[in-house]
């Protein structure tokens, strides 16, 4: 089942990378577009908040520290795991700054 689950941190990172990719593509699109008085204006969009909703399962590591890990389940895995061991979580994420490509 390990290949059918994604660490929660990786899912959040993937969302951030997709948003950064969209911002970079938009920046390149504007930079490369020829100026045209007749072209319709497209408003710039900023991400005020991103909501990530996922089915997760938790696992306590066997090490002494007993750390809890959260795994996002992929579509095929959802039905294989008993509902008692899964939770639905919703993360509301907001950018740290108003910069389009903030670091």
Short mmCIF file of N, CA and C in Angstrom, two decimals:
data_model
loop_
_atom_site.label_atom_id
_atom_site.label_comp_id
_atom_site.label_asym_id
_atom_site.label_seq_id
_atom_site.Cartn_x
_atom_site.Cartn_y
_atom_site.Cartn_z
N UNK A 1 0.81 -1.20 0.00
CA UNK A 1 0.00 0.00 0.00
C UNK A 1 0.85 1.27 0.00
N UNK A 2 2.15 1.17 0.27
CA UNK A 2 3.00 2.35 0.35
C UNK A 2 2.97 3.18 -0.91
N UNK A 3 2.94 2.56 -2.08
CA UNK A 3 2.93 3.32 -3.33
C UNK A 3 1.61 4.03 -3.57
N UNK A 4 0.55 3.64 -2.86
CA UNK A 4 -0.77 4.23 -3.04
C UNK A 4 -1.05 5.37 -2.08
N UNK A 5 -0.04 5.82 -1.36
CA UNK A 5 -0.25 6.93 -0.44
C UNK A 5 0.88 7.95 -0.60
N UNK A 6 0.55 9.17 -0.30
CA UNK A 6 1.47 10.29 -0.49
C UNK A 6 1.61 11.00 0.85
N UNK A 7 2.82 11.29 1.30
CA UNK A 7 2.96 12.05 2.54
C UNK A 7 2.21 13.39 2.43
N UNK A 8 1.53 13.79 3.48
CA UNK A 8 0.75 15.03 3.48
C UNK A 8 1.62 16.22 3.08
N UNK A 9 2.85 16.26 3.57
CA UNK A 9 3.75 17.37 3.24
C UNK A 9 4.01 17.44 1.73
N UNK A 10 4.11 16.28 1.08
CA UNK A 10 4.32 16.26 -0.37
C UNK A 10 3.10 16.78 -1.12
N UNK A 11 1.91 16.48 -0.62
CA UNK A 11 0.68 16.98 -1.26
C UNK A 11 0.60 18.50 -1.17
N UNK A 12 0.95 19.05 0.00
CA UNK A 12 0.93 20.51 0.17
C UNK A 12 1.99 21.15 -0.72
N UNK A 13 3.17 20.56 -0.78
CA UNK A 13 4.25 21.08 -1.63
C UNK A 13 3.85 21.04 -3.10
N UNK A 14 3.20 19.97 -3.52
CA UNK A 14 2.76 19.85 -4.92
C UNK A 14 1.76 20.96 -5.26
N UNK A 15 0.85 21.26 -4.34
CA UNK A 15 -0.11 22.35 -4.56
C UNK A 15 0.63 23.67 -4.73
N UNK A 16 1.59 23.93 -3.87
CA UNK A 16 2.36 25.17 -3.96
C UNK A 16 3.10 25.26 -5.29
N UNK A 17 3.70 24.15 -5.71
CA UNK A 17 4.44 24.14 -6.97
C UNK A 17 3.52 24.39 -8.16
N UNK A 18 2.32 23.83 -8.13
CA UNK A 18 1.35 24.06 -9.22
C UNK A 18 0.95 25.53 -9.28
N UNK A 19 0.74 26.16 -8.13
CA UNK A 19 0.38 27.58 -8.11
C UNK A 19 1.54 28.44 -8.62
N UNK A 20 2.77 28.09 -8.24
CA UNK A 20 3.94 28.82 -8.73
C UNK A 20 4.08 28.66 -10.25
N UNK A 21 3.85 27.46 -10.74
CA UNK A 21 3.93 27.21 -12.18
C UNK A 21 2.91 28.05 -12.93
N UNK A 22 1.69 28.12 -12.40
CA UNK A 22 0.65 28.93 -13.03
C UNK A 22 1.06 30.40 -13.07
N UNK A 23 1.63 30.90 -11.97
CA UNK A 23 2.05 32.30 -11.91
C UNK A 23 3.19 32.57 -12.91
N UNK A 24 4.14 31.64 -13.00
CA UNK A 24 5.25 31.81 -13.95
C UNK A 24 4.76 31.80 -15.40
N UNK A 25 3.84 30.90 -15.69
CA UNK A 25 3.29 30.84 -17.06
C UNK A 25 2.56 32.13 -17.40
N UNK A 26 1.81 32.66 -16.46
CA UNK A 26 1.07 33.90 -16.70
C UNK A 26 2.05 35.05 -16.92
N UNK A 27 3.10 35.10 -16.11
CA UNK A 27 4.12 36.15 -16.25
C UNK A 27 4.76 36.08 -17.64
N UNK A 28 5.12 34.87 -18.07
CA UNK A 28 5.73 34.69 -19.39
C UNK A 28 4.74 35.05 -20.49
N UNK A 29 3.49 34.69 -20.32
CA UNK A 29 2.46 34.99 -21.31
C UNK A 29 2.33 36.50 -21.49
N UNK A 30 2.32 37.25 -20.39
CA UNK A 30 2.20 38.71 -20.48
C UNK A 30 3.45 39.33 -21.09
N UNK A 31 4.61 38.79 -20.72
CA UNK A 31 5.88 39.33 -21.22
C UNK A 31 6.02 39.09 -22.73
N UNK A 32 5.57 37.94 -23.21
CA UNK A 32 5.74 37.58 -24.62
C UNK A 32 4.62 38.11 -25.53
N UNK A 33 3.52 38.57 -24.95
CA UNK A 33 2.37 38.99 -25.76
C UNK A 33 2.65 40.33 -26.44
N UNK A 34 2.32 40.44 -27.71
CA UNK A 34 2.48 41.74 -28.38
C UNK A 34 1.43 42.71 -27.86
N UNK A 35 1.78 43.98 -27.82
CA UNK A 35 0.82 44.99 -27.36
C UNK A 35 -0.24 45.20 -28.43
N UNK A 36 -1.50 45.20 -28.01
CA UNK A 36 -2.61 45.35 -28.95
C UNK A 36 -3.72 46.13 -28.25
N UNK A 37 -4.02 47.33 -28.76
CA UNK A 37 -5.08 48.16 -28.16
C UNK A 37 -6.44 47.48 -28.20
N UNK A 38 -6.64 46.61 -29.16
CA UNK A 38 -7.94 45.96 -29.34
C UNK A 38 -8.09 44.67 -28.51
N UNK A 39 -7.01 44.18 -27.96
CA UNK A 39 -7.07 42.92 -27.20
C UNK A 39 -7.84 43.13 -25.90
N UNK A 40 -8.65 42.15 -25.52
CA UNK A 40 -9.38 42.29 -24.26
C UNK A 40 -8.42 42.24 -23.08
N UNK A 41 -8.73 43.00 -22.05
CA UNK A 41 -7.90 43.00 -20.84
C UNK A 41 -8.31 41.82 -19.96
N UNK A 42 -7.32 41.14 -19.47
CA UNK A 42 -7.55 40.01 -18.57
C UNK A 42 -7.03 40.43 -17.20
N UNK A 43 -7.90 40.43 -16.19
CA UNK A 43 -7.44 40.87 -14.87
C UNK A 43 -6.42 39.91 -14.26
N UNK A 44 -5.48 40.47 -13.55
CA UNK A 44 -4.51 39.65 -12.81
C UNK A 44 -5.24 38.99 -11.65
N UNK A 45 -4.90 37.75 -11.38
CA UNK A 45 -5.52 37.03 -10.28
C UNK A 45 -4.47 36.71 -9.22
N UNK A 46 -4.83 36.93 -7.99
CA UNK A 46 -3.96 36.57 -6.88
C UNK A 46 -4.65 35.50 -6.05
N UNK A 47 -3.87 34.60 -5.54
CA UNK A 47 -4.42 33.56 -4.68
C UNK A 47 -4.52 34.13 -3.27
N UNK A 48 -5.73 34.27 -2.79
CA UNK A 48 -5.95 34.74 -1.41
C UNK A 48 -5.96 33.56 -0.46
N UNK A 49 -6.46 32.41 -0.97
CA UNK A 49 -6.55 31.22 -0.14
C UNK A 49 -6.68 30.01 -1.06
N UNK A 50 -6.05 28.92 -0.68
CA UNK A 50 -6.19 27.66 -1.40
C UNK A 50 -6.69 26.63 -0.39
N UNK A 51 -7.68 25.87 -0.79
CA UNK A 51 -8.23 24.84 0.08
C UNK A 51 -7.84 23.48 -0.47
N UNK A 52 -7.24 22.68 0.36
CA UNK A 52 -6.83 21.33 -0.01
C UNK A 52 -7.64 20.37 0.85
N UNK A 53 -8.44 19.54 0.19
CA UNK A 53 -9.26 18.58 0.91
C UNK A 53 -8.78 17.18 0.53
N UNK A 54 -8.56 16.32 1.53
CA UNK A 54 -8.02 15.00 1.23
C UNK A 54 -8.49 13.96 2.24
N UNK A 55 -8.50 12.72 1.79
CA UNK A 55 -8.71 11.58 2.69
C UNK A 55 -7.33 11.17 3.17
N UNK A 56 -7.12 11.09 4.46
CA UNK A 56 -5.82 10.71 5.00
C UNK A 56 -5.95 9.53 5.94
N UNK A 57 -4.86 8.83 6.09
CA UNK A 57 -4.76 7.78 7.09
C UNK A 57 -3.56 8.11 7.96
N UNK A 58 -3.62 7.71 9.20
CA UNK A 58 -2.53 8.01 10.12
C UNK A 58 -1.80 6.73 10.47
N UNK A 59 -0.52 6.88 10.82
CA UNK A 59 0.31 5.74 11.15
C UNK A 59 1.30 6.19 12.22
N UNK A 60 1.43 5.41 13.27
CA UNK A 60 2.42 5.70 14.32
C UNK A 60 3.65 4.88 14.00
N UNK A 61 4.81 5.56 13.96
CA UNK A 61 6.05 4.84 13.62
C UNK A 61 6.42 3.89 14.75
N UNK A 62 7.13 2.83 14.40
CA UNK A 62 7.54 1.84 15.39
C UNK A 62 8.75 2.28 16.20
N UNK A 63 9.33 3.41 15.86
CA UNK A 63 10.52 3.88 16.57
C UNK A 63 10.15 4.35 17.97
N UNK A 64 11.16 4.61 18.79
CA UNK A 64 10.94 5.04 20.18
C UNK A 64 10.15 6.34 20.27
N UNK A 65 10.34 7.22 19.29
CA UNK A 65 9.67 8.52 19.37
C UNK A 65 8.16 8.42 19.12
N UNK A 66 7.70 7.33 18.51
CA UNK A 66 6.27 7.13 18.28
C UNK A 66 5.64 8.24 17.46
N UNK A 67 6.34 8.74 16.46
CA UNK A 67 5.85 9.86 15.65
C UNK A 67 4.63 9.44 14.84
N UNK A 68 3.74 10.38 14.65
CA UNK A 68 2.54 10.17 13.87
C UNK A 68 2.77 10.70 12.46
N UNK A 69 2.47 9.88 11.46
CA UNK A 69 2.59 10.30 10.06
C UNK A 69 1.20 10.32 9.46
N UNK A 70 0.98 11.28 8.56
CA UNK A 70 -0.29 11.38 7.85
C UNK A 70 -0.02 11.15 6.37
N UNK A 71 -0.81 10.28 5.77
CA UNK A 71 -0.67 9.94 4.36
C UNK A 71 -1.94 10.31 3.63
N UNK A 72 -1.80 10.98 2.49
CA UNK A 72 -2.94 11.27 1.63
C UNK A 72 -3.16 10.02 0.78
N UNK A 73 -4.39 9.55 0.74
CA UNK A 73 -4.71 8.34 -0.02
C UNK A 73 -5.00 8.69 -1.47
N UNK A 74 -4.51 7.87 -2.37
CA UNK A 74 -4.83 8.06 -3.78
C UNK A 74 -6.21 7.47 -4.05
N UNK A 75 -6.76 7.77 -5.19
CA UNK A 75 -8.13 7.37 -5.52
C UNK A 75 -8.37 5.87 -5.37
N UNK A 76 -7.46 5.04 -5.84
CA UNK A 76 -7.64 3.60 -5.77
C UNK A 76 -7.55 3.04 -4.36
N UNK A 77 -6.85 3.72 -3.49
CA UNK A 77 -6.63 3.23 -2.14
C UNK A 77 -7.82 3.49 -1.24
N UNK A 78 -8.56 4.55 -1.52
CA UNK A 78 -9.66 4.97 -0.64
C UNK A 78 -10.58 3.82 -0.25
N UNK A 79 -10.97 3.01 -1.20
CA UNK A 79 -11.93 1.94 -0.92
C UNK A 79 -11.27 0.75 -0.22
N UNK A 80 -9.94 0.65 -0.29
CA UNK A 80 -9.25 -0.48 0.32
C UNK A 80 -9.03 -0.32 1.82
N UNK A 81 -9.06 0.91 2.32
CA UNK A 81 -8.77 1.17 3.72
C UNK A 81 -10.08 1.31 4.47
N UNK A 82 -10.17 0.67 5.61
CA UNK A 82 -11.40 0.76 6.40
C UNK A 82 -11.67 2.20 6.80
N UNK A 83 -12.94 2.61 6.78
CA UNK A 83 -13.27 4.00 7.07
C UNK A 83 -12.89 4.40 8.49
N UNK A 84 -12.75 3.44 9.38
CA UNK A 84 -12.39 3.75 10.76
C UNK A 84 -10.96 4.29 10.86
N UNK A 85 -10.12 3.98 9.86
CA UNK A 85 -8.73 4.42 9.92
C UNK A 85 -8.45 5.64 9.05
N UNK A 86 -9.47 6.15 8.38
CA UNK A 86 -9.26 7.32 7.53
C UNK A 86 -10.02 8.52 8.09
N UNK A 87 -9.49 9.68 7.78
CA UNK A 87 -10.14 10.93 8.15
C UNK A 87 -10.13 11.84 6.94
N UNK A 88 -11.12 12.69 6.88
CA UNK A 88 -11.15 13.71 5.84
C UNK A 88 -10.63 14.99 6.48
N UNK A 89 -9.64 15.60 5.86
CA UNK A 89 -9.11 16.86 6.39
C UNK A 89 -9.26 17.94 5.34
N UNK A 90 -9.41 19.16 5.81
CA UNK A 90 -9.44 20.31 4.94
C UNK A 90 -8.40 21.30 5.46
N UNK A 91 -7.46 21.66 4.61
CA UNK A 91 -6.44 22.65 4.95
C UNK A 91 -6.75 23.93 4.20
N UNK A 92 -6.85 25.02 4.92
CA UNK A 92 -7.04 26.32 4.29
C UNK A 92 -5.69 27.03 4.33
N UNK A 93 -5.10 27.22 3.17
CA UNK A 93 -3.76 27.77 3.05
C UNK A 93 -3.82 29.16 2.44
N UNK A 94 -3.05 30.07 2.99
CA UNK A 94 -2.98 31.43 2.47
C UNK A 94 -1.53 31.78 2.19
N UNK A 95 -1.28 32.58 1.15
CA UNK A 95 0.11 32.97 0.85
C UNK A 95 0.69 33.80 1.99
N UNK A 96 2.01 33.72 2.13
CA UNK A 96 2.70 34.48 3.17
C UNK A 96 2.79 35.96 2.84
N UNK A 97 2.72 36.29 1.55
CA UNK A 97 2.83 37.70 1.14
C UNK A 97 1.99 37.92 -0.10
N UNK A 98 1.93 39.15 -0.54
CA UNK A 98 1.18 39.49 -1.75
C UNK A 98 2.03 39.36 -3.01
N UNK A 99 3.28 38.96 -2.87
CA UNK A 99 4.15 38.83 -4.03
C UNK A 99 3.66 37.69 -4.89
N UNK A 100 3.57 37.88 -6.22
CA UNK A 100 3.08 36.81 -7.09
C UNK A 100 3.92 35.55 -7.03
N UNK A 101 5.24 35.70 -6.91
CA UNK A 101 6.13 34.55 -6.83
C UNK A 101 6.94 34.61 -5.55
N UNK A 102 6.30 34.86 -4.44
CA UNK A 102 6.97 35.02 -3.16
C UNK A 102 7.82 33.83 -2.77
N UNK A 103 8.88 34.10 -2.12
CA UNK A 103 9.79 33.04 -1.65
C UNK A 103 9.66 32.90 -0.15
#
